[in-house]
mmCIF file of C-alpha atoms in Angstrom:
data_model
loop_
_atom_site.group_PDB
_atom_site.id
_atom_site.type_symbol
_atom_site.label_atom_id
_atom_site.label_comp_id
_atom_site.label_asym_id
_atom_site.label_seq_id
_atom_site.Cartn_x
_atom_site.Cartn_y
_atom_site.Cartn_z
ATOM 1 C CA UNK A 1 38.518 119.091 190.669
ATOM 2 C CA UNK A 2 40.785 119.908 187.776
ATOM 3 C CA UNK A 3 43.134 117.749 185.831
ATOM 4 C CA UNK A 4 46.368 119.110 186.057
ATOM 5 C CA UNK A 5 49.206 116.999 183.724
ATOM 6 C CA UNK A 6 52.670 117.127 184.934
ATOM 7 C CA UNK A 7 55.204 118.345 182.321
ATOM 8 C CA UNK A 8 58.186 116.339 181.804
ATOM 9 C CA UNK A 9 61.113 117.409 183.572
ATOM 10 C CA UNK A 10 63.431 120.151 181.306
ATOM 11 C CA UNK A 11 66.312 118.204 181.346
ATOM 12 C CA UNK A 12 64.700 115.081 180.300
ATOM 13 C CA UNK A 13 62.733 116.062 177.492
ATOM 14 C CA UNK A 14 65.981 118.100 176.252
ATOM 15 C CA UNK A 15 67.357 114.314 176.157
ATOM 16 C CA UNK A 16 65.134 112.809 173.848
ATOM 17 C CA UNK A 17 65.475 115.915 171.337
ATOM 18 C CA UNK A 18 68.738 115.438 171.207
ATOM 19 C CA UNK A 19 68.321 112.141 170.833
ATOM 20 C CA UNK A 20 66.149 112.496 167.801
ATOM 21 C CA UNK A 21 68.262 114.881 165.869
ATOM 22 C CA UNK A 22 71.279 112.218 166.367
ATOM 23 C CA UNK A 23 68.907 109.709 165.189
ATOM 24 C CA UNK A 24 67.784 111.855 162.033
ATOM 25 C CA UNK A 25 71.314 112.606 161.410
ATOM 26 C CA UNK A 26 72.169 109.433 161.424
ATOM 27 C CA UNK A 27 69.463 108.081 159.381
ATOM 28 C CA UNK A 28 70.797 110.913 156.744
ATOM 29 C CA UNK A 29 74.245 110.030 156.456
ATOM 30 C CA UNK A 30 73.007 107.023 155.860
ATOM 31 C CA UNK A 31 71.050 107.441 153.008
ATOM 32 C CA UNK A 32 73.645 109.518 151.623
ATOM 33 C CA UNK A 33 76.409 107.366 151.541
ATOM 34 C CA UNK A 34 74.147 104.955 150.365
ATOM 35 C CA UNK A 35 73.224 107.181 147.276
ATOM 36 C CA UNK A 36 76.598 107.990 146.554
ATOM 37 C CA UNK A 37 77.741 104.268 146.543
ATOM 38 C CA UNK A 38 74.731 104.033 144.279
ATOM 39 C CA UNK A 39 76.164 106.897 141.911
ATOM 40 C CA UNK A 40 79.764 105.649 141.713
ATOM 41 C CA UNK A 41 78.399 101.732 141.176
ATOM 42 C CA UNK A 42 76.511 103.211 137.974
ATOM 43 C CA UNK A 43 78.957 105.054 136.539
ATOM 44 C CA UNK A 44 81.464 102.260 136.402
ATOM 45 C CA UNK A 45 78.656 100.808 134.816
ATOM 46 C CA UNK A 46 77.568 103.496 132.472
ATOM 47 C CA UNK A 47 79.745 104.579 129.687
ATOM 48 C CA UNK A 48 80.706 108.093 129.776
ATOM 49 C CA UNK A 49 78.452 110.414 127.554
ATOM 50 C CA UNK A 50 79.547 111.824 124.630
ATOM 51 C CA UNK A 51 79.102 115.510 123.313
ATOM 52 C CA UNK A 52 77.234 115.482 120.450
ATOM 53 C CA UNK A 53 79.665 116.998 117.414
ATOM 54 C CA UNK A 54 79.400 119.490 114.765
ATOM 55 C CA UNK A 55 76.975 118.848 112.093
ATOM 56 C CA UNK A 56 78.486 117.444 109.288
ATOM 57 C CA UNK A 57 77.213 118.811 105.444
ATOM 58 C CA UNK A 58 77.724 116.142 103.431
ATOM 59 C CA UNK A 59 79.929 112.950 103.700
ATOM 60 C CA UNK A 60 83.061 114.580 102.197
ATOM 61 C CA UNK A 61 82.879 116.997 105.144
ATOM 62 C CA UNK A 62 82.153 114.025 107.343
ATOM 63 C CA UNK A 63 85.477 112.548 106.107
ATOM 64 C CA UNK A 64 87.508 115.781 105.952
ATOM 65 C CA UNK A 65 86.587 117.007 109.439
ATOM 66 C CA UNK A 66 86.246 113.967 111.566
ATOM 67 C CA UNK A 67 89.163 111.543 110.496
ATOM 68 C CA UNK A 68 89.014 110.241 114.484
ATOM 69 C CA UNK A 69 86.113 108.179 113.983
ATOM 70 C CA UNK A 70 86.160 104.896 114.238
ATOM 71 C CA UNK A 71 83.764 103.996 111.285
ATOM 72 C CA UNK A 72 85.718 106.166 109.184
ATOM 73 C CA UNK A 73 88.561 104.232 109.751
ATOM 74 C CA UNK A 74 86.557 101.106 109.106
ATOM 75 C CA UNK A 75 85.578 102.175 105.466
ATOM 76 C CA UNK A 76 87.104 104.869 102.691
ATOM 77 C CA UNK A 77 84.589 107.203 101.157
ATOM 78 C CA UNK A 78 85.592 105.232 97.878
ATOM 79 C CA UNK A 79 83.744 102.265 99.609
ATOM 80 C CA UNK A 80 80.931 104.797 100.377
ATOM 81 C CA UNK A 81 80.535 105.946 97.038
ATOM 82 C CA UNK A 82 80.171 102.580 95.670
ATOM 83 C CA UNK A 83 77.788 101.483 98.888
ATOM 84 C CA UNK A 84 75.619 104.050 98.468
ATOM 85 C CA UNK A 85 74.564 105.005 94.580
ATOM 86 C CA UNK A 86 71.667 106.909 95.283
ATOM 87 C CA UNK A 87 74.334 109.793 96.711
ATOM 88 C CA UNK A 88 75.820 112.084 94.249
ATOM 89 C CA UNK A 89 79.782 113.313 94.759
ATOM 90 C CA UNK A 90 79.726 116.051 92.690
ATOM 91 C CA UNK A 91 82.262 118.876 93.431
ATOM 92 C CA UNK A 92 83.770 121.940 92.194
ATOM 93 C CA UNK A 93 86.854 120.704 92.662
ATOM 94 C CA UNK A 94 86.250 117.137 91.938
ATOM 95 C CA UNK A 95 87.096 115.139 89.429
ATOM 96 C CA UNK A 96 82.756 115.024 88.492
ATOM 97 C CA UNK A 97 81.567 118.575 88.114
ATOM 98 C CA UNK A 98 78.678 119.828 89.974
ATOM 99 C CA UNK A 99 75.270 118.668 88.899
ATOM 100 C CA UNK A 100 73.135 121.451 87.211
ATOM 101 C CA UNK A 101 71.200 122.560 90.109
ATOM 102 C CA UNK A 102 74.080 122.481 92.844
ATOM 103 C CA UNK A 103 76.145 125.428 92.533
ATOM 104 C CA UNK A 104 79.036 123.575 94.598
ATOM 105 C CA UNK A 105 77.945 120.459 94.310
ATOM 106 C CA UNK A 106 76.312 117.888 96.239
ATOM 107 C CA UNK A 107 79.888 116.277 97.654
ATOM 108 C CA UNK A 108 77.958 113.573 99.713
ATOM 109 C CA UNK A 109 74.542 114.332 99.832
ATOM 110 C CA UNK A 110 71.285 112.811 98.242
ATOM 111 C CA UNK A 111 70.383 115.057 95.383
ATOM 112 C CA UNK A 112 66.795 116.855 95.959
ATOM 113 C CA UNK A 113 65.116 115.102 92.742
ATOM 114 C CA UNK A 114 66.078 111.328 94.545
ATOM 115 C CA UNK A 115 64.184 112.413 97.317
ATOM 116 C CA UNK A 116 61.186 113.134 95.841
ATOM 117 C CA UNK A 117 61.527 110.246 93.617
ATOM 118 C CA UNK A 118 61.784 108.306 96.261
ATOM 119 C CA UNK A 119 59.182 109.744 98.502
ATOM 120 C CA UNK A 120 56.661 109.871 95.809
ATOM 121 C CA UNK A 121 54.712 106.565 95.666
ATOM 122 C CA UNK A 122 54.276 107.149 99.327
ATOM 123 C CA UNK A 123 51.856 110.192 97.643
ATOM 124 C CA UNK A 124 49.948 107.780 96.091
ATOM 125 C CA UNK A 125 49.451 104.990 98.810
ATOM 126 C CA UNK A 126 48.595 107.454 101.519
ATOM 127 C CA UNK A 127 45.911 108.624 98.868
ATOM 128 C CA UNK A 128 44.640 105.198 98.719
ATOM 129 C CA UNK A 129 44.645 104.750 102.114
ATOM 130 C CA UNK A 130 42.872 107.960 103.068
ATOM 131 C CA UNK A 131 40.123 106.893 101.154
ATOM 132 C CA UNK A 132 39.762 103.041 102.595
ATOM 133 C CA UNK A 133 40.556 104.065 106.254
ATOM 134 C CA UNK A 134 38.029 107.493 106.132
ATOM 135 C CA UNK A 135 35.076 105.332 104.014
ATOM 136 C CA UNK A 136 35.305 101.857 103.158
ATOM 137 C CA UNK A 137 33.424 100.869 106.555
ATOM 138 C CA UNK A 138 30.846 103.539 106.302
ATOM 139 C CA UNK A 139 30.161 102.418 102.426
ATOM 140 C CA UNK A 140 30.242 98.535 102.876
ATOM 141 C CA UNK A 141 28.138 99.007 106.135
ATOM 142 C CA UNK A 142 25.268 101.853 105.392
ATOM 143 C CA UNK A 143 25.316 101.763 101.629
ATOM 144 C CA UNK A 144 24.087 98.838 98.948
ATOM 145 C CA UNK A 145 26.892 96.118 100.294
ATOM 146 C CA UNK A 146 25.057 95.982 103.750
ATOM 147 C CA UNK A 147 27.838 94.264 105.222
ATOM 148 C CA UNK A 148 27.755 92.334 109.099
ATOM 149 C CA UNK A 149 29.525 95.070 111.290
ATOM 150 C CA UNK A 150 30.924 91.297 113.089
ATOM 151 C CA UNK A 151 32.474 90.414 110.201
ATOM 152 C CA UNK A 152 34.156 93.856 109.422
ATOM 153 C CA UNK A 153 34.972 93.886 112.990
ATOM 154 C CA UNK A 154 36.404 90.618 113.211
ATOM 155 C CA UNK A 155 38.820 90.956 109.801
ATOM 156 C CA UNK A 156 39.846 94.210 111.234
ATOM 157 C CA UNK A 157 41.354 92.030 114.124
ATOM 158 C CA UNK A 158 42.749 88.933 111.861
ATOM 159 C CA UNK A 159 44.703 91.789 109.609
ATOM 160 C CA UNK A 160 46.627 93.046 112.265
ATOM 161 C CA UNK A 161 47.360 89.355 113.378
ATOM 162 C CA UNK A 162 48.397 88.720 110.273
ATOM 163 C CA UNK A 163 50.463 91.841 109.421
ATOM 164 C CA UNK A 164 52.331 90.723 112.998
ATOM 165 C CA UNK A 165 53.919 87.821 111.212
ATOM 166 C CA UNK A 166 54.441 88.884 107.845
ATOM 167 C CA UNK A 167 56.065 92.362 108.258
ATOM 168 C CA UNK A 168 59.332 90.750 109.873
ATOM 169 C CA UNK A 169 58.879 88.372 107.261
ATOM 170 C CA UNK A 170 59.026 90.780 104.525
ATOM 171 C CA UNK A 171 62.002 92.493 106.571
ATOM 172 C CA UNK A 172 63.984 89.444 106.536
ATOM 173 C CA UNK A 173 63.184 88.588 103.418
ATOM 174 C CA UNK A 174 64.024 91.956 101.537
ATOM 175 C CA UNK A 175 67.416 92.421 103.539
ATOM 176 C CA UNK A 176 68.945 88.908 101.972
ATOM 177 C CA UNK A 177 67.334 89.346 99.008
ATOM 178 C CA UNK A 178 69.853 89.230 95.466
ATOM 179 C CA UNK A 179 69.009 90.444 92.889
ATOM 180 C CA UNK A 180 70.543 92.507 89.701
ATOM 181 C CA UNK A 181 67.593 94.727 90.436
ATOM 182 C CA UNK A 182 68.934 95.304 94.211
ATOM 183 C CA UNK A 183 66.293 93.996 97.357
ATOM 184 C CA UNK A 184 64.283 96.846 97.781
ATOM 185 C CA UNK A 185 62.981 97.421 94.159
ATOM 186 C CA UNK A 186 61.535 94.156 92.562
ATOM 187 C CA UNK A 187 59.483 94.486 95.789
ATOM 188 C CA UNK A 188 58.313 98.013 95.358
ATOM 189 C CA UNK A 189 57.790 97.009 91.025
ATOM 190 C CA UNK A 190 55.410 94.282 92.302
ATOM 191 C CA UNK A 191 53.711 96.531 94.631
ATOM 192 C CA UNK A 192 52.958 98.972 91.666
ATOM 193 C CA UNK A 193 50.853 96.116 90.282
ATOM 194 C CA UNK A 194 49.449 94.448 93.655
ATOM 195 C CA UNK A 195 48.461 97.435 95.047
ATOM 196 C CA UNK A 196 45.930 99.288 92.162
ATOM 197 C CA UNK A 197 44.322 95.764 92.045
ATOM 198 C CA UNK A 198 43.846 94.875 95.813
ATOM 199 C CA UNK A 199 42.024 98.800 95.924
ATOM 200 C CA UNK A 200 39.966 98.455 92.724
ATOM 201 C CA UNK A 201 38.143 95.258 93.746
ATOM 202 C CA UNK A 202 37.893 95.880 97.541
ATOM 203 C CA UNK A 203 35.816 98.958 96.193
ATOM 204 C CA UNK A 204 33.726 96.616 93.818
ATOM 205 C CA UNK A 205 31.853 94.586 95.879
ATOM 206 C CA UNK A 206 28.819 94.748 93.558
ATOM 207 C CA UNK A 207 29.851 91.547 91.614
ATOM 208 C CA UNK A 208 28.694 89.849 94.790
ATOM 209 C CA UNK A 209 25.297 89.678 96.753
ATOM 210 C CA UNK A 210 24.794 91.719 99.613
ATOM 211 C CA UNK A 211 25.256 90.859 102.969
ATOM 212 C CA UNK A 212 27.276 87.659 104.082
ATOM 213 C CA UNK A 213 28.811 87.525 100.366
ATOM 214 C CA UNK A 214 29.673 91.012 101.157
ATOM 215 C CA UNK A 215 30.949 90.940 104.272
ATOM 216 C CA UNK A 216 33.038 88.003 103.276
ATOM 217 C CA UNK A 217 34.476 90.216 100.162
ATOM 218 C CA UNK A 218 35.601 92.956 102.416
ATOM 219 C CA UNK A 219 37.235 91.323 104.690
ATOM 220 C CA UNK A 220 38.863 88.966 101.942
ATOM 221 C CA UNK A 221 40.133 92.008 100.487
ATOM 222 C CA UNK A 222 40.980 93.796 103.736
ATOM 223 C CA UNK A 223 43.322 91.225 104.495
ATOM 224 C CA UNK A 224 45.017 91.394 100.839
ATOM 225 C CA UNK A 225 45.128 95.264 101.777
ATOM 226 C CA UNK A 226 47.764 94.128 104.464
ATOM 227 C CA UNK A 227 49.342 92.328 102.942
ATOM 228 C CA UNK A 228 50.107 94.662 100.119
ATOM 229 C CA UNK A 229 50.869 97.296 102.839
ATOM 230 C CA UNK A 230 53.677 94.666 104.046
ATOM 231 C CA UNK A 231 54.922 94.275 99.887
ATOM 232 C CA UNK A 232 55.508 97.821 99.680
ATOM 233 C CA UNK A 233 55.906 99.974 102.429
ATOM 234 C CA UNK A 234 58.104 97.787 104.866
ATOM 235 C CA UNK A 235 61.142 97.411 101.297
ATOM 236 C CA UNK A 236 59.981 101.482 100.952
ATOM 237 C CA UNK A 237 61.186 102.269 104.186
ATOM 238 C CA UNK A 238 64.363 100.183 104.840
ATOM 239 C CA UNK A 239 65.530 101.545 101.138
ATOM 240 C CA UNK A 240 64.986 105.652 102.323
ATOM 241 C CA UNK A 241 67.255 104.265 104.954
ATOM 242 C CA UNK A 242 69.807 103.605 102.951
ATOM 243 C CA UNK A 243 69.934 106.596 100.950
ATOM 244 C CA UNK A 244 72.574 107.672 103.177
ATOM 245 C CA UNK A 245 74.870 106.329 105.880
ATOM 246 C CA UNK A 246 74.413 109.550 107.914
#
């Protein structure tokens, strides 16, 4: 004979739906009061963002439109002009006339000829670097030198272990420096002569044997190519960022 299953009584199974919803209503309120505790806990926490203002053209119109901030406050744009030489205050109504390319002067601003001045022996290096990254392997490995792909391998690895420790050496080391010079450029003079001379031998490893005398010349050398990466780009870097405050 059939199975026949008895269906729950209406007013029973109206019960536990109501139950449910009280229970899922609950379980909501819940979590939202617990989000919104959440919310207010943070932004006691959290200062209150800041719209970001107008941008400023120069540092004169830095100090001329925004005389509420605090670092202005802190320093006069006399002290600017003397903390920052590399800017150029020319004006047309200024006391120093407007430089020959600047129509109304640079008031503030790094001239266009001190950024590529400074920007230019990053030409160079990249140059060098192009041609060590894209073929120095391939020429010590496949050509003549017939270097151990280990040993490449390996003073790949002890480079970058090295360059860990001596690039916030360098940075340390170039922010206290004193010097009549300043303490970015007797770093970036003795990179002009490091430099050419780590590149022209670590392409030159004919004066050597091939093989393990080889292998033991490019990896020298690849080390002294970190190192001169450290002597010139990390005091390169910190100087573009103090061409300007802003």
């Amino acid at each position: 004979s059939p199975v026949v299953i008895a269906a729950p009584a209406p007013g029973r199974r109206a019960g536990r739906e109501a139950g449910a919803r009280r229970c899922r209503r609950a379980t909501a309120m819940a979590a939202l009061e617990d989000a919104s505790s959440r919310g207010a806990a943070s932004s006691r926490q959290r200062p209150r963002r800041l719209t970001p203002g107008p941008a400023y053209k120069s540092i004169r119109d830095l100090y001329a439109n925004a005389p509420h901030e605090r670092a202005l406050k802190n320093r006069s744009l006399g002290e600017v002009e003397q903390d920052y030489p590399m800017m150029c205050f020319c004006s047309k109504n200024g006391p120093k006339r407007p430089c020959q390319f600047s129509r109304e002067g640079h008031e503030g601003r790094v001239p266009l000829r001190t950024k590529l001045l400074w920007s230019w022996p990053m030409f160079g290096w990249f140059a060098l670097k192009y041609l060590k990254v894209g073929w120095m392997k391939k020429f010590y490995i496949d050509d003549y030198p017939q270097a151990s792909l280990g040993i490449v391998a390996f003073s790949s690895v002890l480079s970058v272990l090295i360059d860990a420790f001596t690039d916030p050496i360098m940075a340390v080391w170039t922010d206290h420096m004193k010097s009549r010079f300043g303490r970015r450029r007797p770093f970036i003079v003795a990179s002009a002569i490091i430099v050419p001379i780590v590149f022209i031998l670590s392409w030159t490893p004919g004066v050597v044997s091939a093989g393990l005398a080889s292998s033991l010349w490019y990896g020298f050398f690849h080390v002294c190519y970190k190192l001169a990466d450290t002597v010139f780009v990390t005091p390169h870097d910190a100087w573009g960022a103090q061409l300007t405050p802003i």
